[in-house]
Short mmCIF file of C-alpha atoms in Angstrom, two decimals:
data_model
loop_
_atom_site.label_atom_id
_atom_site.label_comp_id
_atom_site.label_asym_id
_atom_site.label_seq_id
_atom_site.Cartn_x
_atom_site.Cartn_y
_atom_site.Cartn_z
CA MET A 294 120.56 63.42 101.20
CA THR A 295 117.71 64.07 98.76
CA THR A 296 117.93 64.25 94.97
CA ALA A 297 117.03 66.95 92.46
CA ALA A 298 117.06 67.21 88.69
CA ALA A 299 119.63 69.67 87.34
CA TYR A 300 121.46 70.78 84.22
CA ALA A 301 125.23 70.45 84.47
CA LEU A 302 128.28 71.04 82.33
CA SER A 303 131.05 68.43 82.49
CA ALA A 304 133.75 70.30 80.57
CA SER A 305 134.48 73.86 79.53
CA ASP A 306 133.77 73.07 75.88
CA GLY A 307 130.88 70.72 76.52
CA ALA A 308 127.09 71.05 76.38
CA PHE A 309 124.62 71.09 79.24
CA GLU A 310 123.11 67.75 80.15
CA LYS A 311 120.30 66.77 82.48
CA VAL A 312 121.64 65.05 85.60
CA THR A 313 120.57 64.10 89.09
CA ILE A 314 122.33 65.80 92.00
CA GLU A 315 122.15 65.34 95.75
CA ARG A 316 120.99 68.01 98.16
CA ARG A 317 121.68 67.82 101.88
CA ASP A 318 118.97 66.76 104.28
CA LEU A 319 116.99 69.57 105.87
CA GLY A 320 118.68 70.86 109.01
CA PRO A 321 116.92 72.78 111.80
CA ARG A 322 117.74 76.19 110.27
CA ASP A 323 117.40 75.16 106.62
CA VAL A 324 114.82 75.99 103.99
CA LEU A 325 114.00 73.61 101.12
CA ILE A 326 113.01 75.55 98.02
CA ASP A 327 111.20 74.32 94.93
CA ILE A 328 112.94 76.40 92.27
CA LYS A 329 110.60 77.87 89.66
CA TYR A 330 112.96 80.16 87.74
CA ALA A 331 116.72 80.58 87.47
CA GLY A 332 118.29 83.58 85.76
CA ILE A 333 121.34 83.31 83.52
CA CYS A 334 124.10 85.68 84.60
CA HIS A 335 127.25 86.33 82.55
CA SER A 336 129.16 85.08 85.59
CA ASP A 337 127.53 81.69 84.99
CA ILE A 338 129.05 81.64 81.52
CA HIS A 339 132.52 82.70 82.72
CA THR A 340 132.45 79.94 85.33
CA ALA A 341 130.88 77.22 83.20
CA ARG A 342 133.43 77.82 80.43
CA ASN A 343 136.29 78.14 82.94
CA GLU A 344 137.14 81.61 81.67
CA TRP A 345 138.10 82.73 85.18
CA GLY A 346 139.85 79.44 85.99
CA GLY A 347 139.20 77.14 88.94
CA THR A 348 135.91 75.61 87.78
CA LYS A 349 135.15 72.25 89.33
CA TYR A 350 133.29 69.92 86.96
CA PRO A 351 130.57 68.89 86.75
CA VAL A 352 129.26 72.39 87.48
CA VAL A 353 125.63 73.38 88.01
CA PRO A 354 125.54 77.21 87.69
CA GLY A 355 122.80 79.59 88.75
CA HIS A 356 122.71 82.25 91.48
CA GLU A 357 119.51 84.03 90.50
CA ILE A 358 117.00 81.71 92.07
CA ALA A 359 113.28 82.29 92.61
CA GLY A 360 110.81 79.73 93.91
CA LEU A 361 108.49 78.55 96.67
CA VAL A 362 109.27 77.15 100.09
CA ALA A 363 108.67 73.39 100.11
CA ALA A 364 109.73 72.63 103.69
CA VAL A 365 111.42 74.30 106.66
CA GLY A 366 113.59 73.11 109.52
CA SER A 367 112.37 73.05 113.10
CA GLU A 368 114.14 76.32 114.05
CA VAL A 369 113.16 78.37 110.98
CA SER A 370 111.07 81.41 111.93
CA LYS A 371 111.05 83.70 108.89
CA TYR A 372 109.46 81.42 106.30
CA GLN A 373 106.76 78.82 105.95
CA VAL A 374 105.70 76.41 103.23
CA GLY A 375 104.37 78.20 100.16
CA ASP A 376 106.25 81.47 100.69
CA ARG A 377 107.76 83.18 97.64
CA VAL A 378 111.52 83.28 98.16
CA GLY A 379 114.82 83.82 96.41
CA VAL A 380 118.49 82.94 96.73
CA GLY A 381 121.27 85.06 95.28
CA CYS A 382 125.01 84.69 94.94
CA MET A 383 125.77 83.47 98.48
CA VAL A 384 124.52 80.61 100.61
CA ASN A 385 126.71 81.03 103.69
CA SER A 386 129.46 83.02 105.42
CA CYS A 387 131.29 82.86 108.73
CA GLY A 388 128.78 85.18 110.43
CA LYS A 389 131.39 86.36 112.93
CA CYS A 390 133.81 88.73 111.17
CA GLY A 391 133.41 92.50 110.88
CA PRO A 392 131.80 92.50 107.42
CA CYS A 393 129.35 89.73 108.35
CA LEU A 394 128.33 91.52 111.56
CA ALA A 395 127.83 94.68 109.47
CA ASN A 396 125.44 92.80 107.11
CA GLU A 397 128.08 92.82 104.36
CA GLU A 398 128.41 89.05 104.03
CA GLN A 399 129.73 89.38 100.48
CA PHE A 400 132.97 90.71 102.00
CA CYS A 401 133.29 87.94 104.62
CA ASN A 402 136.89 87.83 105.81
CA ARG A 403 136.92 84.06 105.56
CA GLY A 404 135.27 84.08 102.17
CA ALA A 405 131.56 83.76 101.58
CA THR A 406 130.24 80.42 100.36
CA MET A 407 128.98 81.13 96.88
CA THR A 408 125.87 79.45 95.51
CA TYR A 409 127.84 77.27 93.14
CA ASN A 410 131.41 76.09 92.52
CA THR A 411 132.57 76.73 96.09
CA GLN A 412 134.22 73.95 98.07
CA VAL A 413 132.27 72.95 101.18
CA ASP A 414 132.01 70.09 103.62
CA PRO A 415 130.76 66.93 101.84
CA ALA A 416 127.99 66.81 104.44
CA VAL A 417 126.66 69.98 102.80
CA GLN A 418 127.12 68.86 99.21
CA ALA A 419 127.88 65.27 98.24
CA ASP A 420 130.87 65.98 95.98
CA GLY A 421 132.18 68.81 98.15
CA TYR A 422 131.23 71.71 95.86
CA THR A 423 128.08 73.83 95.92
CA MET A 424 125.62 73.30 93.10
CA GLY A 425 123.50 76.20 91.87
CA GLY A 426 120.05 77.06 90.68
CA TYR A 427 119.82 75.27 87.35
CA SER A 428 118.00 72.60 89.33
CA THR A 429 114.58 71.77 90.68
CA GLN A 430 115.37 72.14 94.39
CA ILE A 431 117.93 73.67 96.71
CA VAL A 432 118.49 73.65 100.47
CA VAL A 433 119.74 76.93 101.96
CA THR A 434 120.31 78.24 105.48
CA GLU A 435 117.43 80.52 106.47
CA HIS A 436 119.62 83.64 106.81
CA PHE A 437 120.59 83.48 103.13
CA VAL A 438 117.01 83.20 101.86
CA VAL A 439 115.15 86.39 100.97
CA GLY A 440 111.44 86.96 100.57
CA ILE A 441 110.08 87.99 97.16
CA PRO A 442 107.17 90.44 97.58
CA GLU A 443 103.93 89.90 95.70
CA GLY A 444 104.57 92.99 93.57
CA ILE A 445 107.13 91.15 91.37
CA GLY A 446 106.63 88.03 89.26
CA LEU A 447 108.98 85.22 90.21
CA ASP A 448 110.39 85.14 86.68
CA GLN A 449 111.15 88.87 86.66
CA ALA A 450 112.49 88.72 90.21
CA ALA A 451 115.09 86.03 89.53
CA PRO A 452 117.67 88.32 87.84
CA LEU A 453 117.26 90.87 90.62
CA LEU A 454 118.99 88.44 92.98
CA CYS A 455 122.27 89.29 91.25
CA ALA A 456 121.81 92.05 88.68
CA GLY A 457 119.39 94.00 90.84
CA VAL A 458 121.45 94.09 94.01
CA THR A 459 124.68 94.64 92.05
CA LEU A 460 123.26 97.99 90.90
CA PHE A 461 121.19 98.82 93.97
CA SER A 462 124.15 98.49 96.34
CA PRO A 463 126.39 101.20 94.82
CA LEU A 464 123.43 103.46 94.12
CA ARG A 465 122.59 103.30 97.82
CA HIS A 466 126.20 103.51 99.02
CA TRP A 467 126.94 106.64 96.96
CA ASN A 468 123.57 108.20 97.81
CA ALA A 469 121.99 108.38 94.37
CA GLY A 470 118.76 110.33 94.54
CA PRO A 471 117.19 113.72 93.86
CA GLY A 472 119.76 116.29 92.77
CA LYS A 473 122.32 113.65 91.76
CA LYS A 474 123.40 113.11 88.16
CA VAL A 475 124.05 109.42 87.54
CA ALA A 476 125.44 107.80 84.40
CA ILE A 477 125.15 104.10 83.59
CA ILE A 478 127.77 102.73 81.18
CA GLY A 479 126.13 99.97 79.16
CA MET A 480 122.45 99.06 79.10
CA GLY A 481 122.54 95.30 79.04
CA GLY A 482 121.51 92.76 81.65
CA LEU A 483 122.98 94.81 84.48
CA GLY A 484 122.61 98.31 83.10
CA HIS A 485 118.91 98.23 82.28
CA VAL A 486 118.07 97.34 85.88
CA GLY A 487 120.37 100.11 87.08
CA VAL A 488 118.56 102.67 84.95
CA LYS A 489 115.23 101.64 86.45
CA ILE A 490 116.47 101.71 90.04
CA ALA A 491 118.41 104.98 89.73
CA ALA A 492 115.38 106.69 88.17
CA ALA A 493 113.10 105.36 90.90
CA LEU A 494 115.51 106.75 93.50
CA GLY A 495 115.01 110.17 91.95
CA ALA A 496 118.37 110.65 90.25
CA GLU A 497 118.79 112.25 86.83
CA VAL A 498 119.91 109.27 84.77
CA THR A 499 122.04 109.21 81.63
CA VAL A 500 122.87 106.09 79.64
CA LEU A 501 126.29 105.87 78.01
CA SER A 502 126.08 103.13 75.39
CA HIS A 503 128.19 102.27 72.38
CA SER A 504 125.31 103.08 70.05
CA LEU A 505 121.82 104.57 70.17
CA SER A 506 120.13 101.25 69.33
CA LYS A 507 118.45 100.99 72.75
CA GLN A 508 117.65 104.67 73.19
CA GLU A 509 113.87 104.21 73.22
CA ASP A 510 114.18 101.44 75.80
CA GLY A 511 116.38 103.70 77.92
CA LYS A 512 113.74 106.41 78.00
CA LEU A 513 111.09 103.83 78.81
CA PHE A 514 113.15 102.60 81.76
CA GLY A 515 113.57 106.13 83.13
CA ALA A 516 116.70 107.58 81.54
CA SER A 517 116.55 111.34 80.93
CA HIS A 518 119.46 111.29 78.47
CA TYR A 519 121.11 108.75 76.19
CA TYR A 520 124.48 109.15 74.46
CA ALA A 521 126.54 107.04 72.08
CA THR A 522 130.11 106.59 73.29
CA SER A 523 131.22 105.74 69.76
CA ASP A 524 130.78 109.46 69.08
CA ARG A 525 133.80 111.33 70.47
CA GLN A 526 131.67 114.45 70.82
CA THR A 527 129.94 112.68 73.72
CA PHE A 528 133.08 112.90 75.84
CA ARG A 529 133.56 116.58 75.06
CA GLU A 530 129.94 117.48 75.73
CA LEU A 531 129.62 115.58 79.01
CA ARG A 532 132.95 116.48 80.59
CA GLY A 533 132.59 117.20 84.32
CA LYS A 534 128.86 116.46 84.34
CA PHE A 535 128.24 113.49 86.65
CA ASP A 536 128.27 112.85 90.37
CA LEU A 537 128.28 109.07 89.96
CA ILE A 538 129.08 106.75 87.05
CA LEU A 539 128.42 103.00 87.21
CA ASN A 540 130.34 100.91 84.71
CA THR A 541 128.43 97.70 83.98
CA VAL A 542 130.55 96.72 80.96
CA SER A 543 133.05 93.84 81.12
CA ALA A 544 134.90 94.93 77.97
CA ASP A 545 138.11 96.95 78.11
CA LEU A 546 137.19 100.64 78.09
CA PRO A 547 139.25 103.85 78.08
CA ILE A 548 138.42 104.45 81.74
CA ASP A 549 140.46 107.64 81.88
CA ASP A 550 138.06 109.20 79.34
CA TYR A 551 135.08 108.24 81.50
CA LEU A 552 136.72 109.58 84.67
CA LYS A 553 136.86 112.99 83.02
CA LEU A 554 133.06 112.96 82.89
CA LEU A 555 132.94 113.22 86.69
CA ASN A 556 132.27 116.45 88.50
CA LEU A 557 134.10 117.57 91.66
CA ASP A 558 134.17 114.68 94.18
CA GLY A 559 132.48 112.38 91.68
CA THR A 560 132.98 108.61 91.74
CA LEU A 561 133.21 106.02 88.96
CA VAL A 562 132.31 102.55 90.21
CA ILE A 563 133.52 99.41 88.46
CA LEU A 564 130.89 96.64 88.32
CA GLY A 565 131.80 94.86 85.08
CA LEU A 566 135.08 92.96 85.31
CA PRO A 567 137.28 93.15 82.18
CA GLU A 568 140.22 90.77 81.81
CA ASN A 569 142.94 93.40 81.44
CA PRO A 570 144.26 96.13 83.79
CA MET A 571 142.86 99.64 83.38
CA ALA A 572 145.09 102.60 82.50
CA ILE A 573 144.41 105.93 84.19
CA LYS A 574 146.35 109.16 84.47
CA PRO A 575 146.85 110.22 88.10
CA PHE A 576 146.06 113.86 87.29
CA THR A 577 142.62 112.85 85.99
CA ILE A 578 141.73 111.77 89.52
CA ALA A 579 143.66 114.41 91.42
CA GLY A 580 142.38 117.35 89.39
CA TYR A 581 138.78 117.20 90.57
CA ARG A 582 139.22 114.97 93.63
CA ARG A 583 137.59 112.21 91.64
CA SER A 584 137.43 108.62 92.86
CA LEU A 585 137.65 105.25 91.13
CA ALA A 586 135.93 102.54 93.15
CA GLY A 587 134.55 99.03 92.87
CA SER A 588 131.48 97.25 94.16
CA MET A 589 130.13 93.72 94.32
CA ILE A 590 126.70 92.43 95.22
CA GLY A 591 125.06 93.61 98.43
CA GLY A 592 124.59 91.76 101.70
CA ILE A 593 121.49 89.77 102.54
CA ALA A 594 119.73 92.63 104.34
CA GLN A 595 120.39 94.96 101.42
CA THR A 596 119.20 92.33 98.95
CA GLN A 597 115.90 92.19 100.82
CA GLU A 598 115.75 96.00 100.84
CA MET A 599 116.30 95.98 97.08
CA LEU A 600 113.49 93.49 96.47
CA ASN A 601 111.10 95.50 98.64
CA PHE A 602 112.07 98.69 96.81
CA CYS A 603 111.59 97.08 93.40
CA ALA A 604 108.18 95.72 94.38
CA GLN A 605 107.14 99.14 95.67
CA HIS A 606 108.17 100.80 92.41
CA GLY A 607 107.03 98.07 90.01
CA ILE A 608 110.58 97.22 88.92
CA GLY A 609 111.44 93.85 87.43
CA ALA A 610 114.05 92.64 84.99
CA GLU A 611 113.21 92.59 81.28
CA ILE A 612 113.39 88.90 80.47
CA GLU A 613 113.15 86.18 77.88
CA VAL A 614 112.01 82.89 79.44
CA ILE A 615 113.59 79.74 78.00
CA SER A 616 113.34 76.02 78.58
CA ALA A 617 116.21 74.08 80.12
CA ASP A 618 117.25 72.54 76.81
CA GLU A 619 117.92 76.03 75.43
CA ILE A 620 120.69 76.95 77.89
CA ASP A 621 123.58 76.38 75.48
CA GLY A 622 122.03 78.60 72.82
CA ALA A 623 121.21 81.24 75.43
CA TYR A 624 124.86 81.33 76.53
CA ASP A 625 125.96 81.98 72.95
CA ARG A 626 123.37 84.71 72.58
CA VAL A 627 124.47 86.43 75.80
CA VAL A 628 128.07 86.49 74.57
CA ALA A 629 126.82 87.96 71.28
CA SER A 630 124.74 90.58 73.16
CA ASP A 631 121.64 89.12 71.53
CA VAL A 632 119.17 89.39 74.40
CA ARG A 633 116.94 92.12 75.79
CA TYR A 634 117.80 91.87 78.57
CA ARG A 635 118.11 88.70 80.67
CA PHE A 636 117.45 85.02 80.04
CA VAL A 637 115.49 83.16 82.69
CA ILE A 638 115.16 79.37 82.76
CA ASP A 639 111.71 77.90 83.40
CA VAL A 640 112.74 75.14 85.79
CA SER A 641 109.49 73.24 85.25
CA THR A 642 110.99 72.15 81.91
CA MET A 643 113.73 70.12 83.65
#
């Protein structure tokens, strides 16, 4: 085992503290990464504060990891020391089931090993649970490491490892592109990346946000239209307009109202995860053969495709870089929607 500096939370109502954690020794197919930047995802906050239940303390969050290869195992062929690399939400899967063989490791039938707070063999992690990217180093199996092209700064790339692929995957799956009308509900940490990617794919993009406070940003990111959902006229004006709607909001929304904005054979995809069940009227779906679907992150191959696409089109997350001792305050600001648009931790401050 080797050691790394990290920031951990010991209780749901506690504060982050600097600690030392153990990383497994480098195996033949492993990559040791010096982490340079770690994005803060809202999932980190839900887990750290045990809002979803099941958090194992102490917890080291972070699944938006960007850094440089420090060492490689004897059987590693894709990477060498000094390469720019990233790690997203997963660090392993069974590799044998249907989803894994189809490059959809996020749907592994046995359950993918997530980057933090997942129980594993103590030989992999000393206390039996994965520890994430709020740390100076991480050891990851080669297959779950992706290359970060030169066209994206490591700091702007970090949030793409979760937020980027979370939006890219459904946009690809539902064939967003020229001739398609796509709406993004919410333009926060997830939504702003979705606007950029959907526009780069050639779709006509509309932002549906509670207010018009980010309208100028939306246009800058590539949105053709921007509407306030607090105005009921929005739902009358846009009825039957869209081929695809991506909901990035975790708050409870009147989903039935949004379904009515779909055209024939349109699909509304749930990405944000509210706490309460959603109420829909069956006729709203049946009337125009509409669909309500869900999506997670993408697989490793698709994550690499997303990074290559973003580099080609000059897409990065809009970020505010913070030091490690600012994590607690950043969490509070994310909950208060007081960030444009993602916090990224400068790991050199650990």
